[in-house]
Each structure stands twice: as structure tokens, then as C-alpha cells.
PDB file of C-alpha atoms in Angstrom:
ATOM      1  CA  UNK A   1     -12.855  52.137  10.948  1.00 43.00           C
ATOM      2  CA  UNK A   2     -11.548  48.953   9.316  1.00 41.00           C
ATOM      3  CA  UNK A   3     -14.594  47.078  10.514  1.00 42.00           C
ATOM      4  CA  UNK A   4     -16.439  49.276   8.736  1.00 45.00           C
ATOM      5  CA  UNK A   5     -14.989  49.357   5.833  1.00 41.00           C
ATOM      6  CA  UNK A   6     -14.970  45.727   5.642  1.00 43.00           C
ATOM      7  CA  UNK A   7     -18.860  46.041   5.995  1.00 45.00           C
ATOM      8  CA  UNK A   8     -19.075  48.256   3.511  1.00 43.00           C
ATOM      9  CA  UNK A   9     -16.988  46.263   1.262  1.00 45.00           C
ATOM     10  CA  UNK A  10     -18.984  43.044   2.136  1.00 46.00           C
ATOM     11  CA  UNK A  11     -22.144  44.943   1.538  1.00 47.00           C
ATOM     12  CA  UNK A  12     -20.718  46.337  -2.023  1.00 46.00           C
ATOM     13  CA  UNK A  13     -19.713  42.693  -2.939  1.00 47.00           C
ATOM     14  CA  UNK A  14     -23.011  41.437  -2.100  1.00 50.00           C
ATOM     15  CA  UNK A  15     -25.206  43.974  -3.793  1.00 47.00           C
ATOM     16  CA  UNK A  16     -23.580  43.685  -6.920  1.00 50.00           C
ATOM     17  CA  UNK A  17     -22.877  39.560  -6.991  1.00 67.00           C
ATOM     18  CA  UNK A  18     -23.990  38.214  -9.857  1.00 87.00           C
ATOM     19  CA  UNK A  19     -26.910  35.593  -9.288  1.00 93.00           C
ATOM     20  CA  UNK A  20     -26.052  31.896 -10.518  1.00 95.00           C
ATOM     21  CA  UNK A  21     -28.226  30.179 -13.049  1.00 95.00           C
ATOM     22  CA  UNK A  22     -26.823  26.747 -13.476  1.00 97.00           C
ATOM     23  CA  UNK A  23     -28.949  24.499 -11.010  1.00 98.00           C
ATOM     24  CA  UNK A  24     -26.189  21.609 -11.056  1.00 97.00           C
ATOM     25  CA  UNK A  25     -23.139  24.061 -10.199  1.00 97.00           C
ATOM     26  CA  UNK A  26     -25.098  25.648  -7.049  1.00 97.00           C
ATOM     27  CA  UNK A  27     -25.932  22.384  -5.877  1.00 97.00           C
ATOM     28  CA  UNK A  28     -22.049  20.982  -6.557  1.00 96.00           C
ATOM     29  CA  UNK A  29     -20.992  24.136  -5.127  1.00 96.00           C
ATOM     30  CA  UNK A  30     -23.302  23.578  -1.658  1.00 96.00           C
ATOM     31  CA  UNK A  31     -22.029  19.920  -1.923  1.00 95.00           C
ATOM     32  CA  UNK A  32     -18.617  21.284  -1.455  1.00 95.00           C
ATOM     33  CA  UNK A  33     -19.883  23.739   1.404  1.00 96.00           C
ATOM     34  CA  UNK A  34     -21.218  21.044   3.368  1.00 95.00           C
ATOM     35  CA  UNK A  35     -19.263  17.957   2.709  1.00 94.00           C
ATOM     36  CA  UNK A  36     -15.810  18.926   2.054  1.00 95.00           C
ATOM     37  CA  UNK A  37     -14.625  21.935   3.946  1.00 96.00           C
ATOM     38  CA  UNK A  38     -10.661  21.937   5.036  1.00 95.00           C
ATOM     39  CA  UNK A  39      -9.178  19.490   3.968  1.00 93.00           C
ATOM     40  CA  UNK A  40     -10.101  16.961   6.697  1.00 96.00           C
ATOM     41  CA  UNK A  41     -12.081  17.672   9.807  1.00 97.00           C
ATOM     42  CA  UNK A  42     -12.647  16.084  13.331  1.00 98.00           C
ATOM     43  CA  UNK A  43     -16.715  16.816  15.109  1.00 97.00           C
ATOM     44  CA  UNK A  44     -18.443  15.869  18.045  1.00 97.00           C
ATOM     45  CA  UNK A  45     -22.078  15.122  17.259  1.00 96.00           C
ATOM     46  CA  UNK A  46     -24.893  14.844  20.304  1.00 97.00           C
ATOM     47  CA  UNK A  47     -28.562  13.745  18.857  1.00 97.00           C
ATOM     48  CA  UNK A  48     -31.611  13.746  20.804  1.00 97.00           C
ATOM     49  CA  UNK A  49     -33.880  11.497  18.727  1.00 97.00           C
ATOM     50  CA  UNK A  50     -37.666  12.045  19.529  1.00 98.00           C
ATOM     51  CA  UNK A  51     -40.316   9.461  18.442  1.00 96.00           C
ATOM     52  CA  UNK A  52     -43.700   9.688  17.328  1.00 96.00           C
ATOM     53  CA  UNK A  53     -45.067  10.164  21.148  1.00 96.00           C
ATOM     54  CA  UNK A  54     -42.398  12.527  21.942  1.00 95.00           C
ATOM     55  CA  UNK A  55     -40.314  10.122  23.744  1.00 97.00           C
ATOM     56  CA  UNK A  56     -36.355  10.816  23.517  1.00 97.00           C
ATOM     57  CA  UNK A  57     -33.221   8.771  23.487  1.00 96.00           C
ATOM     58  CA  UNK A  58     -29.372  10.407  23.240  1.00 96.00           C
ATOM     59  CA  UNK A  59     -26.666   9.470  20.277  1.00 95.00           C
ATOM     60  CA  UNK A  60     -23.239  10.875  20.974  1.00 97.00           C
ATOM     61  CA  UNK A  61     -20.357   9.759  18.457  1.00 97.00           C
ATOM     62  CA  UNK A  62     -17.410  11.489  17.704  1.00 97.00           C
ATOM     63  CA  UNK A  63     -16.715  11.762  13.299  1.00 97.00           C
ATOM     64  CA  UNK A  64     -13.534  11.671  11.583  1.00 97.00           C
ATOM     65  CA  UNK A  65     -13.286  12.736   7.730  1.00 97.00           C
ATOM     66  CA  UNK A  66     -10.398  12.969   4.850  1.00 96.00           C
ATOM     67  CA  UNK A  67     -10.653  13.076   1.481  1.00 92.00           C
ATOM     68  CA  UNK A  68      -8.329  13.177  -1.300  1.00 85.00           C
ATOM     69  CA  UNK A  69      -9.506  16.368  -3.166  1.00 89.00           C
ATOM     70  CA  UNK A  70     -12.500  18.572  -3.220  1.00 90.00           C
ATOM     71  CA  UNK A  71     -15.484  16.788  -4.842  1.00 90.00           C
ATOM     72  CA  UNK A  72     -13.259  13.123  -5.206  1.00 91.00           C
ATOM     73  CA  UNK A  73     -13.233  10.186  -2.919  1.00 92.00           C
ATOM     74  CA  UNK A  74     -13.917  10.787   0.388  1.00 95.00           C
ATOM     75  CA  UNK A  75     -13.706   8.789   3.476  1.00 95.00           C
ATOM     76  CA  UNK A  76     -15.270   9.254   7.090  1.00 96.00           C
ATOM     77  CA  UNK A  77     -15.426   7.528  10.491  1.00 97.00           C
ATOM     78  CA  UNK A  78     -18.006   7.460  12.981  1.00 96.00           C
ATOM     79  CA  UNK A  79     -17.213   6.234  16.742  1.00 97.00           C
ATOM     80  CA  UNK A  80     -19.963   5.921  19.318  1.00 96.00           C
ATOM     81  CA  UNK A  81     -19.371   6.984  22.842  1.00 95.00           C
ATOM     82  CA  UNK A  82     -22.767   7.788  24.388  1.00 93.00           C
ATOM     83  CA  UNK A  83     -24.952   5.921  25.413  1.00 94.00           C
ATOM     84  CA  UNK A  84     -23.265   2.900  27.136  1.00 93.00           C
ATOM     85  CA  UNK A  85     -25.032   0.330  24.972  1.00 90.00           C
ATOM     86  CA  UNK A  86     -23.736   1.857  21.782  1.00 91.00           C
ATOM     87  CA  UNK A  87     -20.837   2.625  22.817  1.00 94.00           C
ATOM     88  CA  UNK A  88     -17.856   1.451  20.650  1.00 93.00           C
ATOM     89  CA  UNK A  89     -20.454   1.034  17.501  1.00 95.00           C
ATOM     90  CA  UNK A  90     -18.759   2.053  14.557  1.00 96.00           C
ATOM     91  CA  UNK A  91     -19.121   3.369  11.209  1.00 94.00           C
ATOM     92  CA  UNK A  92     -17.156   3.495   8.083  1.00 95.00           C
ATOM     93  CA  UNK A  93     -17.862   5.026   4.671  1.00 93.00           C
ATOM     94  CA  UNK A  94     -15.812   5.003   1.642  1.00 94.00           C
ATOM     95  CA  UNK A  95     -17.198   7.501  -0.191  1.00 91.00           C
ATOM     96  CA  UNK A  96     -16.995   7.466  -4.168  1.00 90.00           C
ATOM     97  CA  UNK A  97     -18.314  10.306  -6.675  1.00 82.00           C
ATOM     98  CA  UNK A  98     -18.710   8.452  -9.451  1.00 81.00           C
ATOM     99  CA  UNK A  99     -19.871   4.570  -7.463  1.00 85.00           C
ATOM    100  CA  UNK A 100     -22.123   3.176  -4.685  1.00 85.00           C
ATOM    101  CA  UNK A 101     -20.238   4.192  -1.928  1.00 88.00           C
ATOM    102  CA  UNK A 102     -19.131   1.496   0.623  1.00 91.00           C
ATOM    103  CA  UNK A 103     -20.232   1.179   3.978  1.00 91.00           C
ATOM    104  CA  UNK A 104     -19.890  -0.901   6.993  1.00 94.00           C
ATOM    105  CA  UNK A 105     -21.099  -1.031  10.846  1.00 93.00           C
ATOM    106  CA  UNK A 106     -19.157  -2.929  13.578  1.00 95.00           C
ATOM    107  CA  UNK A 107     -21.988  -3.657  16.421  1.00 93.00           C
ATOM    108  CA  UNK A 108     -19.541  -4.700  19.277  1.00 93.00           C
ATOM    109  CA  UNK A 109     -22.245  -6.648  20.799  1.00 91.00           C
ATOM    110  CA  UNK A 110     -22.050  -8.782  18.706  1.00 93.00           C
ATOM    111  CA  UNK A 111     -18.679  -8.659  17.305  1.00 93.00           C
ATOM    112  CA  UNK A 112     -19.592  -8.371  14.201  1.00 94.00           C
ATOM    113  CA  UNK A 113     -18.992  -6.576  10.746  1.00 94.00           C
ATOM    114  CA  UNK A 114     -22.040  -5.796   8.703  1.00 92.00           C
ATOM    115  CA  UNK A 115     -21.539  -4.011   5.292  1.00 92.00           C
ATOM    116  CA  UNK A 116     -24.085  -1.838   4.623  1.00 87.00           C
ATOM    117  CA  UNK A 117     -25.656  -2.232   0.753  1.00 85.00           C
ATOM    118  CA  UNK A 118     -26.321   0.440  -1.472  1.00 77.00           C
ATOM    119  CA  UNK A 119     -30.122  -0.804  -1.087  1.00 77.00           C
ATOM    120  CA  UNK A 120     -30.339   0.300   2.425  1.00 83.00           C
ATOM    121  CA  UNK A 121     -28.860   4.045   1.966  1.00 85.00           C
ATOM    122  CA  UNK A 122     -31.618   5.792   2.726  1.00 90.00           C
ATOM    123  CA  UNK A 123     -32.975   3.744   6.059  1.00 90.00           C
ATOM    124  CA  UNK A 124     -32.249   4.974   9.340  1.00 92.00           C
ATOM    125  CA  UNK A 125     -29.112   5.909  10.862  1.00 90.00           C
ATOM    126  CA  UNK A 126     -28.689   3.892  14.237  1.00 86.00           C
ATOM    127  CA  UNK A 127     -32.385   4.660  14.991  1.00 90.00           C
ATOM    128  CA  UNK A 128     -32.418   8.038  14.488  1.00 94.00           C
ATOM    129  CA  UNK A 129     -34.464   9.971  11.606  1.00 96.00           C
ATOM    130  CA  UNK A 130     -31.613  10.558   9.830  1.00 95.00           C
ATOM    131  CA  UNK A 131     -30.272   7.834   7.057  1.00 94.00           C
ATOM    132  CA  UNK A 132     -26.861   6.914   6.242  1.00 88.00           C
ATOM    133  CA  UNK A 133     -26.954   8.100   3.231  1.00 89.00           C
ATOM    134  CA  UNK A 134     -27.476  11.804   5.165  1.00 90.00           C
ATOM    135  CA  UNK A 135     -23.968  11.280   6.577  1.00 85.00           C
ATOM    136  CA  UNK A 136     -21.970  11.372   4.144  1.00 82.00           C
ATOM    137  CA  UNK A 137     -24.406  13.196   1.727  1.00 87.00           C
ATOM    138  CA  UNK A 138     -25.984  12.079  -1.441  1.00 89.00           C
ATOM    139  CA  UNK A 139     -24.486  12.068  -4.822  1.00 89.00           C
ATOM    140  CA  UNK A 140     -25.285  15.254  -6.626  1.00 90.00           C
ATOM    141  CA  UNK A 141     -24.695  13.740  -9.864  1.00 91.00           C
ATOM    142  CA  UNK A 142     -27.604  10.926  -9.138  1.00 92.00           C
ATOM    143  CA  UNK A 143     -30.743  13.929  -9.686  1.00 96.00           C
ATOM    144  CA  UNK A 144     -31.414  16.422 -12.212  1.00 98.00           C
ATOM    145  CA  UNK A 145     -31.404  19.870 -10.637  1.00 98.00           C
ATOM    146  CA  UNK A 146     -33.614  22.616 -11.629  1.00 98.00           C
ATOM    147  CA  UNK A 147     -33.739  26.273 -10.550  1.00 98.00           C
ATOM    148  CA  UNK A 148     -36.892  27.193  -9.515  1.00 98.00           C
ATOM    149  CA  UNK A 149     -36.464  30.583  -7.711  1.00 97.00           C
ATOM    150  CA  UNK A 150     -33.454  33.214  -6.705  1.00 98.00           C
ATOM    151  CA  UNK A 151     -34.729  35.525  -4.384  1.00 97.00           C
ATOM    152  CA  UNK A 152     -32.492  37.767  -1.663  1.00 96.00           C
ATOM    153  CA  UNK A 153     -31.268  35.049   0.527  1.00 97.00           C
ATOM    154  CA  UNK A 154     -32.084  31.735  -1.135  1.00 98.00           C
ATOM    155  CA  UNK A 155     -30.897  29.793  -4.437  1.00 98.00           C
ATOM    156  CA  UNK A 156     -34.544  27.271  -4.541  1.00 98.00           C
ATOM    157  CA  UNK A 157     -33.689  23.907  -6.118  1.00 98.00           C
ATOM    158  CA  UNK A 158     -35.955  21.008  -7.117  1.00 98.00           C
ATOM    159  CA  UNK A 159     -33.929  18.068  -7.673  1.00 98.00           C
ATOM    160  CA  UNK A 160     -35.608  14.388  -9.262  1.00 98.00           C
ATOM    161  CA  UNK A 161     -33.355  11.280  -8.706  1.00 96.00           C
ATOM    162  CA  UNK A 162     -32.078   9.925 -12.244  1.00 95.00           C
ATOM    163  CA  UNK A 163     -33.024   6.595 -11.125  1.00 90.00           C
ATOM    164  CA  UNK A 164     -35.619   6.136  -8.488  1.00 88.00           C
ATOM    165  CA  UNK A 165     -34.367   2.563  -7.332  1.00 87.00           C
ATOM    166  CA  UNK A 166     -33.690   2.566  -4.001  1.00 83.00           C
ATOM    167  CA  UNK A 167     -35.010   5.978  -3.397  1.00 92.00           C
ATOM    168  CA  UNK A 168     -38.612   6.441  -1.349  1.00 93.00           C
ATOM    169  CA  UNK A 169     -38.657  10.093  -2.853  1.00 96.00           C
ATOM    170  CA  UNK A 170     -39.951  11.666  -5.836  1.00 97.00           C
ATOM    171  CA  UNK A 171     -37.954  14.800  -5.426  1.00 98.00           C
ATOM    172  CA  UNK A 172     -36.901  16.806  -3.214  1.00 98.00           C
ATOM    173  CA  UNK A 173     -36.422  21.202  -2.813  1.00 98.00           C
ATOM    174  CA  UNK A 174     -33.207  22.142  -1.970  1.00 98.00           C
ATOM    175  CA  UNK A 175     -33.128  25.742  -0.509  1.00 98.00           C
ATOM    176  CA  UNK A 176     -29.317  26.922  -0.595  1.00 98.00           C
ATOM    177  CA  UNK A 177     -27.842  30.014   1.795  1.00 98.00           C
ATOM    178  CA  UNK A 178     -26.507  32.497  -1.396  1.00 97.00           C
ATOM    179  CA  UNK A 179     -23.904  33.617   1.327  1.00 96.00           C
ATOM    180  CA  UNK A 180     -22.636  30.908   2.658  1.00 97.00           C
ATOM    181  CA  UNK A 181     -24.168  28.008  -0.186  1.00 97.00           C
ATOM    182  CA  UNK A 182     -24.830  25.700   2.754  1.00 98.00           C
ATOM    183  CA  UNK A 183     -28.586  23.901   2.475  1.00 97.00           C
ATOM    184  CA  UNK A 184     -30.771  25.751   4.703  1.00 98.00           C
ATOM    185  CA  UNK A 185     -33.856  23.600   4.325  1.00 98.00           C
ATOM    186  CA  UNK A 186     -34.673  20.141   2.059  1.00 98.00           C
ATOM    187  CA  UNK A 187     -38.108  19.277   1.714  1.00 98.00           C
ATOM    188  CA  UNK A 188     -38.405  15.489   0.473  1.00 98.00           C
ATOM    189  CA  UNK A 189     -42.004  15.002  -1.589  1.00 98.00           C
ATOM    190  CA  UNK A 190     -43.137  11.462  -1.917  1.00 96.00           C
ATOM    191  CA  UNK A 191     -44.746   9.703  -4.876  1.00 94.00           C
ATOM    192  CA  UNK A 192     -48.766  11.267  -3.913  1.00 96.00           C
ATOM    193  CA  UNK A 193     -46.936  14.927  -4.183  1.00 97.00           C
ATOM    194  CA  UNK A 194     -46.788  15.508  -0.180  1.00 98.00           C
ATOM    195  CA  UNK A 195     -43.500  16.677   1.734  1.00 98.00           C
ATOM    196  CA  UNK A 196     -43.204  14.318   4.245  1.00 98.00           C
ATOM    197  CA  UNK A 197     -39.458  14.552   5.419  1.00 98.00           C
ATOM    198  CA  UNK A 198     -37.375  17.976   5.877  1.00 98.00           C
ATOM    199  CA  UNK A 199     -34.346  18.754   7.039  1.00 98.00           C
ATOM    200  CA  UNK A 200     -33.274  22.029   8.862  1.00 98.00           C
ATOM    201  CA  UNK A 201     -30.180  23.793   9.276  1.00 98.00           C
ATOM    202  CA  UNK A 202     -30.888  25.528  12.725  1.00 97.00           C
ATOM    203  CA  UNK A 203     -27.607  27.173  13.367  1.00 98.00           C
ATOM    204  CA  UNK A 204     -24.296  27.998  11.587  1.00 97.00           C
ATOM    205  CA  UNK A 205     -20.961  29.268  12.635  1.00 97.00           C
ATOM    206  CA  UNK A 206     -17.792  30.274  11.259  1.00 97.00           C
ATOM    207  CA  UNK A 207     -14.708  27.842  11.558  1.00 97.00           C
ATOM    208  CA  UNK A 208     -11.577  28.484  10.928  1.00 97.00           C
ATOM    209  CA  UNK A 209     -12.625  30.338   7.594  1.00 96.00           C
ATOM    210  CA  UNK A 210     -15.659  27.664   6.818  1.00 97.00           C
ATOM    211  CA  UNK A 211     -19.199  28.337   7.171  1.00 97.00           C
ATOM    212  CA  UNK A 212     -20.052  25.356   9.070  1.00 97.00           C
ATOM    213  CA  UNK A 213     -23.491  23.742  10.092  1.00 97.00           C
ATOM    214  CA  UNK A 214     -23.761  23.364  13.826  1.00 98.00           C
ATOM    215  CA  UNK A 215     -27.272  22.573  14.736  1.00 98.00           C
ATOM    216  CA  UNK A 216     -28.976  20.258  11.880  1.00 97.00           C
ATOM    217  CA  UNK A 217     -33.046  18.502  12.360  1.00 98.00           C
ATOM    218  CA  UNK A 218     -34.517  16.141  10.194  1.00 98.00           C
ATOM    219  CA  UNK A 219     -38.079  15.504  10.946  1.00 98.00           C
ATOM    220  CA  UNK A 220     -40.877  12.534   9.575  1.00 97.00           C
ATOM    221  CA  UNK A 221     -43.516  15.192   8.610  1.00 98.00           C
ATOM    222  CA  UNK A 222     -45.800  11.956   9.226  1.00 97.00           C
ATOM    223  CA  UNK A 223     -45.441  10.841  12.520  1.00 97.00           C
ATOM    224  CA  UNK A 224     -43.687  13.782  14.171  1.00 97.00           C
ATOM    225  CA  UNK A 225     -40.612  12.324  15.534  1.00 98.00           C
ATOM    226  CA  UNK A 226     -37.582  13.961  15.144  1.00 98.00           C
ATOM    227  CA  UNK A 227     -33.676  14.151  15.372  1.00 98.00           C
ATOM    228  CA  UNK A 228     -32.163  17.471  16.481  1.00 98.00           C
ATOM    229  CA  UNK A 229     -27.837  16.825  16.021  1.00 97.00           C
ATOM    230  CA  UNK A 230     -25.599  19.434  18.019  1.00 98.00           C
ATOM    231  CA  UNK A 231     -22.201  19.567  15.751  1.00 97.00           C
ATOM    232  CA  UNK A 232     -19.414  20.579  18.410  1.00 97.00           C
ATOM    233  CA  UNK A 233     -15.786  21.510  18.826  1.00 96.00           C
ATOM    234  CA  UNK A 234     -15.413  21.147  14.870  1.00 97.00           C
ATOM    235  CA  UNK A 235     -11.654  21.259  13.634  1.00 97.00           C
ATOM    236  CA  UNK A 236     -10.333  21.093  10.223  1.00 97.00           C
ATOM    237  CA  UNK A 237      -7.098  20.676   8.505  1.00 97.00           C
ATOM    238  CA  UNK A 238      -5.829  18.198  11.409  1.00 97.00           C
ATOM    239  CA  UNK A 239      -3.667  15.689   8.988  1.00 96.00           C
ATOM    240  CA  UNK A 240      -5.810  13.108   9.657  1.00 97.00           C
ATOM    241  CA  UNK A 241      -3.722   9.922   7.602  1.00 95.00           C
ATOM    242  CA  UNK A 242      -6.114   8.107   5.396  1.00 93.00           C
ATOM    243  CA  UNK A 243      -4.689   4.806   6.667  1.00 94.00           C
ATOM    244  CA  UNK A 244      -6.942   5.285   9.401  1.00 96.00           C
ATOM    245  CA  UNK A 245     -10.300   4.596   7.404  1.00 96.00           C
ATOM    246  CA  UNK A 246      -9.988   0.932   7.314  1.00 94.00           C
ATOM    247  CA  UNK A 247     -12.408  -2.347   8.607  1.00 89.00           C
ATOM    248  CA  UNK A 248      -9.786  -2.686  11.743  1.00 93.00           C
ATOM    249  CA  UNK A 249     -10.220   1.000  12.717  1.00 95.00           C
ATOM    250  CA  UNK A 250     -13.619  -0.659  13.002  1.00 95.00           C
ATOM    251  CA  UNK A 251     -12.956  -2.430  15.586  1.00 94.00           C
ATOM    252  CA  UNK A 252      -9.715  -0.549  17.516  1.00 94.00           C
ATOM    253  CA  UNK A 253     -10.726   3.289  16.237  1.00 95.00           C
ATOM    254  CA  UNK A 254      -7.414   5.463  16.029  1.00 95.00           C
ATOM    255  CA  UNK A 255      -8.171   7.085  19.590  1.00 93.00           C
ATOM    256  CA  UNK A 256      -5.633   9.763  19.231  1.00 94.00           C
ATOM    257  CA  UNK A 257      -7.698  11.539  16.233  1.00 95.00           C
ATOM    258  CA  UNK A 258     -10.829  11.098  18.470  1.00 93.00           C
ATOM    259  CA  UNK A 259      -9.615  13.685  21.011  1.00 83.00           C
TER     260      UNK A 259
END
């Protein structure tokens, strides 16, 4: 009886929600869905990266993220397991709302520290089609949002960048779950007014009170390859200390907040 009356009470909320008309606050609010739920959160992340002739190659890492408040300064580490000759690559982002964000990669190989320049955002993400910029998600503030369509399950969004340095996109359509307000599909458009890039929220789940993205694929509408990520045993609101995001976590990661 109580499940159903939850139902029904769902189903009442639902019917009689009032749809949002500000373009900017749906797309702050799905920045807040998909970047910044908990307070801090711990994932295991397994890519299979297929090329242009269908060839695939495996990415495992494990990511850490904190951040100081919802929407602020935000901070996440990324340390490769899988395969053996990435393993120990790392990744650090220093994220900023209202700045270029830093970012560096430690290629153990080499021993060395490369910071990552706001120029080179939006190339890809140790080989795979995603770009680091994707990671830690792109400033909301940097596009102008408009509201193109509300329909029963969708809030549709075309955003333009403010500045198009450093962007290979003209826009981009932004198609936001009105349940849950995580992105269900982006559809980049280049400068000739063809999508060539989209990415794809294949699966969701429900963690510990978040609506969480569990299956993600980004696809070059182009050449065909493709990155399918798995997002596994998420956990959030660990305590994760932010003394942890630093350049020597680079190159000894805090292996107790990687189990």
C-alpha cells in the first residue's frame, strides 16, 4: 500500500510540476546533477575505445572528486590501473567556475609532469573520444543557453559558446532528463551546420539518493569510432580531504581513497 501511494504521489507531483523556462537555470541545475552530486564521490570507470575500423583498446582508471560547495571550485583525480602501459598515468584538475581550470598529466614513463593548457581542453582524453574538458564538464557560464523545446520527458537546449576560441563547435543541443535533469543526449554542430560529435547517456541508476550516470558514449559522427565508459561501484559522501588533490598525489596517488 505505501508503494503505492508513493506512486501515486510521484505521479501527482509530476503531472502537476511546473515546466522551467529559464534556459541558463536548467542547464546550471543539470550541471549540478552531473558534476556535483554528494558532496564528494569515489568511481571506477572501464572504456572500450573503438576507432574508425572498429578496432578496440581498454581504459580503466579509478576517479576521485571533492569540491568545496555546490557549483564552486571543484577538484578531481584520475588514476590509471588498466592497461599495464598506462598504468599509474595520472590526472589532476583544479576546477574553477569563474577561471580556466588547471590541469596536469603525470606520464610515468617518462616521469614527467605536463600541465595541460586551457588551449588543449577540448582534445582527446588519453586517446579516447572523449576530451578533458568532458571530465570535469564545461563551464556553463562560457555559452548562451536557449530553450528550444519542453516536451514530456525532455528540457531541449541549444547552447553557443560566448567566445569560440579554443572551441571546434558552433553549438551544441543539450537534451536534459526533466526527472532526473541529467543530459541525456548532446549533439555538437560544427561551423558548416552538421552534428558531428554526440554524447549518450545509456544508463542511469540511483545512488545513495543521486540520479547517477552509469553507462556514458561519445561518438565522432565522422569517422565512427567511439568510446563507450562503464561508471562502477560509485560512492559519495566518503570525506575525501582536499589535501589529496595536489601535483605529488600525481605521482604517489592517496591509495587508500582508491579502494
Amino acid at each position: 500500500m505505501l508503494v503505492i501511494l508513493a506512486a501515486i504521489s510521484l505521479f501527482t507531483a509530476n503531472a502537476f510540476a511546473k515546466d522551467l523556462s529559464d534556459a541558463a537555470a536548467i542547464v546550471e541545475r543539470a550541471n549540478l546533477a552531473q558534476y556535483y552530486a554528494g558532496k564528494d564521490g569515489r568511481a571506477q570507470i572501464r572504456m572500450k575505445i573503438v576507432d574508425a575500423q572498429q578496432r578496440s583498446r581498454l581504459r580503466q582508471f579509478t576517479v576521485l572528486r571533492s569540491e568545496k560547495k555546490d557549483g564552486g571550485d571543484q577538484f578531481y583525480l584520475v588514476v590509471f590501473e588498466k592497461p599495464a602501459d598506462v598504468r599509474n598515468t595520472t590526472f589532476l584538475v583544479k576546477k574553477h567556475p569563474q577561471k580556466d581550470d588547471d590541469r596536469w598529466l603525470y606520464m610515468p614513463g617518462l616521469d614527467l609532469v605536463k600541465r595541460i593548457s586551457a588551449g588543449d581542453k577540448r582534445t582527446s582524453f588519453v586517446g579516447s573520444n572523449f576530451f578533458y574538458e568532458d571530465i570535469s564538464g564545461r563551464h556553463h557560464t562560457e555559452d548562451t543557453h536557449k530553450l528550444k523545446e519542453t516536451n514530456d520527458q525532455y528540457y531541449v537546449i541549444e547552447s553557443t559558446p560566448k567566445n569560440r576560441t579554443g572551441v571546434e563547435f558552433a553549438k551544441y543541443t543539450l537534451w536534459v532528463d526533466k526527472s532526473t535533469f541529467l543530459p541525456s543526449k548532446i549533439e555538437y554542430t560544427n561551423k558548416q551546420g552538421k552534428v558531428y560529435r554526440r554524447i549518450e547517456t545509456a544508463q542511469t541508476k540511483n545512488i545513495q539518493g543521486n540520479p547517477t550516470i552509469t553507462r556514458l558514449k561519445v561518438t565522432d559522427l565522422e569517422s565512427g569510432a567511439y568510446t563507450m565508459s562503464e561508471i562502477r561501484n560509485t560512492k559519495y559522501d566518503l570525506g575525501i580531504p582536499e589535501n589529496i588533490y595536489t601535483e605529488a598525489s600525481l605521482r604517489n596517488p592517496p591509495s587508500n581513497w582508491l579502494k
